[in-house]
Amino acid sequence: MIAPGTRAPGTELANQSPPYEDVDLFGNDRPLRDAVAANDSGADLAVLAVFGKRWGSAEMFEEARLANENVPKLRTFDSKGFRRDTVEFHPAYHRFMTESMAEGIHCSMWGEDGSHAPTEVTRGARFYITNQIEAGHNCPITMTRACVAALAVEPEVLRRLLPKIRSRTYDKSFRPWWEKAGITLGMGMTEKQGGTDVRANTTRAVPAGDGYAISGHKWFFSAPMCDAFLVLAQAPGGLTCFLVPRFRPDGSVNGLQLQRLKDKLGNRSNASSEVEFVEAFGWRVGEEGRGVRTIIEMVQLTRLDCAIASAGFMRVALAQAMHHTRYRRVFQRKLADQPMMRSVLADCALEVEGAVALVMRLCRAVDRAGEDQREAARARLLIPAAKYFICKAAPRFIYEALECMGGNGYVEEGMMARLYREAPLNAIWEGSGNVMCLDVLRALSRDGGI
């Protein structure tokens, strides 16, 4: 009889790499450390070192597996037949939200008055690290961070919500936003017939009491358990931006009826839904007819986060490939010592270093944009370009890293398969490649003389 936990004779494991876990995601990343130091002389590297060790722990890798294998579930009705329109998540998802919000990744760049605080570089480093472990929960994190930029055009609305947005307490309860310890914000922009062409939206908004009544459908409604959403709808004066809360001002549930959750290629831990607005209450954000202009302030930040996240995907793919090849022996030598493999890994390392240097430099540009016209122009021009370049490169890059690991990279027990499915998302979200090219042309026409 074979004792539990032992293997039968002749089946001992050999020539395999140990698990990639309990790693220092900041201390072991020389390009990231250098890029942070170069772009933020006041960065607290010791705090980032603690953060990198925490997120590189075996516990966090396991939580990521659990959050993605146990996908969200839509609960449309309760046991009595009353509409609920809520989403049930695995506890691991909630733990990631708790960790990220406690670090202020959703809010550290906003001061008490809604002004932009110069923390983009250190915040960007944290976001880069968290995406190496679990990307899905970062959808509401980045949307909450970015929505504040759009809400700046409505100071009274922002004043009421900002203390809850800036809270570092994650509150998963389903109740009115003003009763909660902290809130998150989401978006609902695209529709079936238009996608990125939001000017083709047909959702309607009509003035009603202290706000607007919104009716229509959204094809992608991300993170539907957020507490309020920026939504585009056709008002009497044209396409307009609205903030639509989950609960009406009187405390009743708002008319957001979730139709289904998307069955996605990747990003499995995060809930993406379709929604029907049934005379949902909303506050106007900005003037009627200026909806696109209003959300542009938000889009720049989400695009930067797409680039940062994809750079993080590339980094962890490279790290896993290098970890495996340093242990795996092929033809009497470690795989990492074989000339062709060394060449592949070196090329990959250079590509990651370039991506990290670029996104951290753009974080610095966003930090300084309010006081430096040239930095503002740099951000307008290079954020869409970086989003295009890095997000398009990530799927190809991750495939190369996966191939370095052979069959070990192809099985679901590891994280490379999940990472490969995740990689295409950022190239699609907030505008595909041709949209980014158009935005670069617009920035050149505006800032070409600076």
mmCIF file with all atom_site columns, N, CA, C and O in Angstrom, residues 28 91 128 193 272 360 401:
data_model
loop_
_atom_site.group_PDB
_atom_site.id
_atom_site.type_symbol
_atom_site.label_atom_id
_atom_site.label_alt_id
_atom_site.label_comp_id
_atom_site.label_asym_id
_atom_site.label_entity_id
_atom_site.label_seq_id
_atom_site.pdbx_PDB_ins_code
_atom_site.Cartn_x
_atom_site.Cartn_y
_atom_site.Cartn_z
_atom_site.occupancy
_atom_site.B_iso_or_equiv
_atom_site.pdbx_formal_charge
_atom_site.auth_seq_id
_atom_site.auth_comp_id
_atom_site.auth_asym_id
_atom_site.auth_atom_id
_atom_site.pdbx_PDB_model_num
ATOM 1  N N  . ASN A 1 28  ? 11.922  42.220 -7.177  1.00 0.00 ? 28  ASN A N  1
ATOM 2  C CA . ASN A 1 28  ? 12.508  41.418 -8.251  1.00 0.00 ? 28  ASN A CA 1
ATOM 3  C C  . ASN A 1 28  ? 12.367  42.065 -9.621  1.00 0.00 ? 28  ASN A C  1
ATOM 4  O O  . ASN A 1 28  ? 12.824  41.491 -10.619 1.00 0.00 ? 28  ASN A O  1
ATOM 5  N N  . PRO A 1 91  ? -16.103 34.693 -2.664  1.00 0.00 ? 91  PRO A N  1
ATOM 6  C CA . PRO A 1 91  ? -15.405 35.501 -1.649  1.00 0.00 ? 91  PRO A CA 1
ATOM 7  C C  . PRO A 1 91  ? -14.016 35.970 -2.070  1.00 0.00 ? 91  PRO A C  1
ATOM 8  O O  . PRO A 1 91  ? -13.563 37.034 -1.617  1.00 0.00 ? 91  PRO A O  1
ATOM 9  N N  . TYR A 1 128 ? -0.007  48.087 -11.849 1.00 0.00 ? 128 TYR A N  1
ATOM 10 C CA . TYR A 1 128 ? 0.808   47.185 -12.673 1.00 0.00 ? 128 TYR A CA 1
ATOM 11 C C  . TYR A 1 128 ? 1.031   45.859 -11.944 1.00 0.00 ? 128 TYR A C  1
ATOM 12 O O  . TYR A 1 128 ? 0.932   44.768 -12.539 1.00 0.00 ? 128 TYR A O  1
ATOM 13 N N  . GLN A 1 193 ? -26.074 48.505 -31.588 1.00 0.00 ? 193 GLN A N  1
ATOM 14 C CA . GLN A 1 193 ? -26.002 48.984 -32.961 1.00 0.00 ? 193 GLN A CA 1
ATOM 15 C C  . GLN A 1 193 ? -24.780 49.863 -33.231 1.00 0.00 ? 193 GLN A C  1
ATOM 16 O O  . GLN A 1 193 ? -24.470 50.135 -34.382 1.00 0.00 ? 193 GLN A O  1
ATOM 17 N N  . SER A 1 272 ? -19.624 41.312 -16.419 1.00 0.00 ? 272 SER A N  1
ATOM 18 C CA . SER A 1 272 ? -20.021 42.257 -17.455 1.00 0.00 ? 272 SER A CA 1
ATOM 19 C C  . SER A 1 272 ? -21.431 41.865 -17.878 1.00 0.00 ? 272 SER A C  1
ATOM 20 O O  . SER A 1 272 ? -21.712 40.694 -18.100 1.00 0.00 ? 272 SER A O  1
ATOM 21 N N  . MET A 1 360 ? 5.168   54.294 -17.131 1.00 0.00 ? 360 MET A N  1
ATOM 22 C CA . MET A 1 360 ? 5.535   55.094 -15.962 1.00 0.00 ? 360 MET A CA 1
ATOM 23 C C  . MET A 1 360 ? 5.833   56.543 -16.355 1.00 0.00 ? 360 MET A C  1
ATOM 24 O O  . MET A 1 360 ? 5.518   57.473 -15.612 1.00 0.00 ? 360 MET A O  1
ATOM 25 N N  . ALA A 1 401 ? 5.770   33.688 -24.474 1.00 0.00 ? 401 ALA A N  1
ATOM 26 C CA . ALA A 1 401 ? 6.165   33.231 -23.141 1.00 0.00 ? 401 ALA A CA 1
ATOM 27 C C  . ALA A 1 401 ? 5.569   31.860 -22.837 1.00 0.00 ? 401 ALA A C  1
ATOM 28 O O  . ALA A 1 401 ? 6.227   31.000 -22.233 1.00 0.00 ? 401 ALA A O  1
#
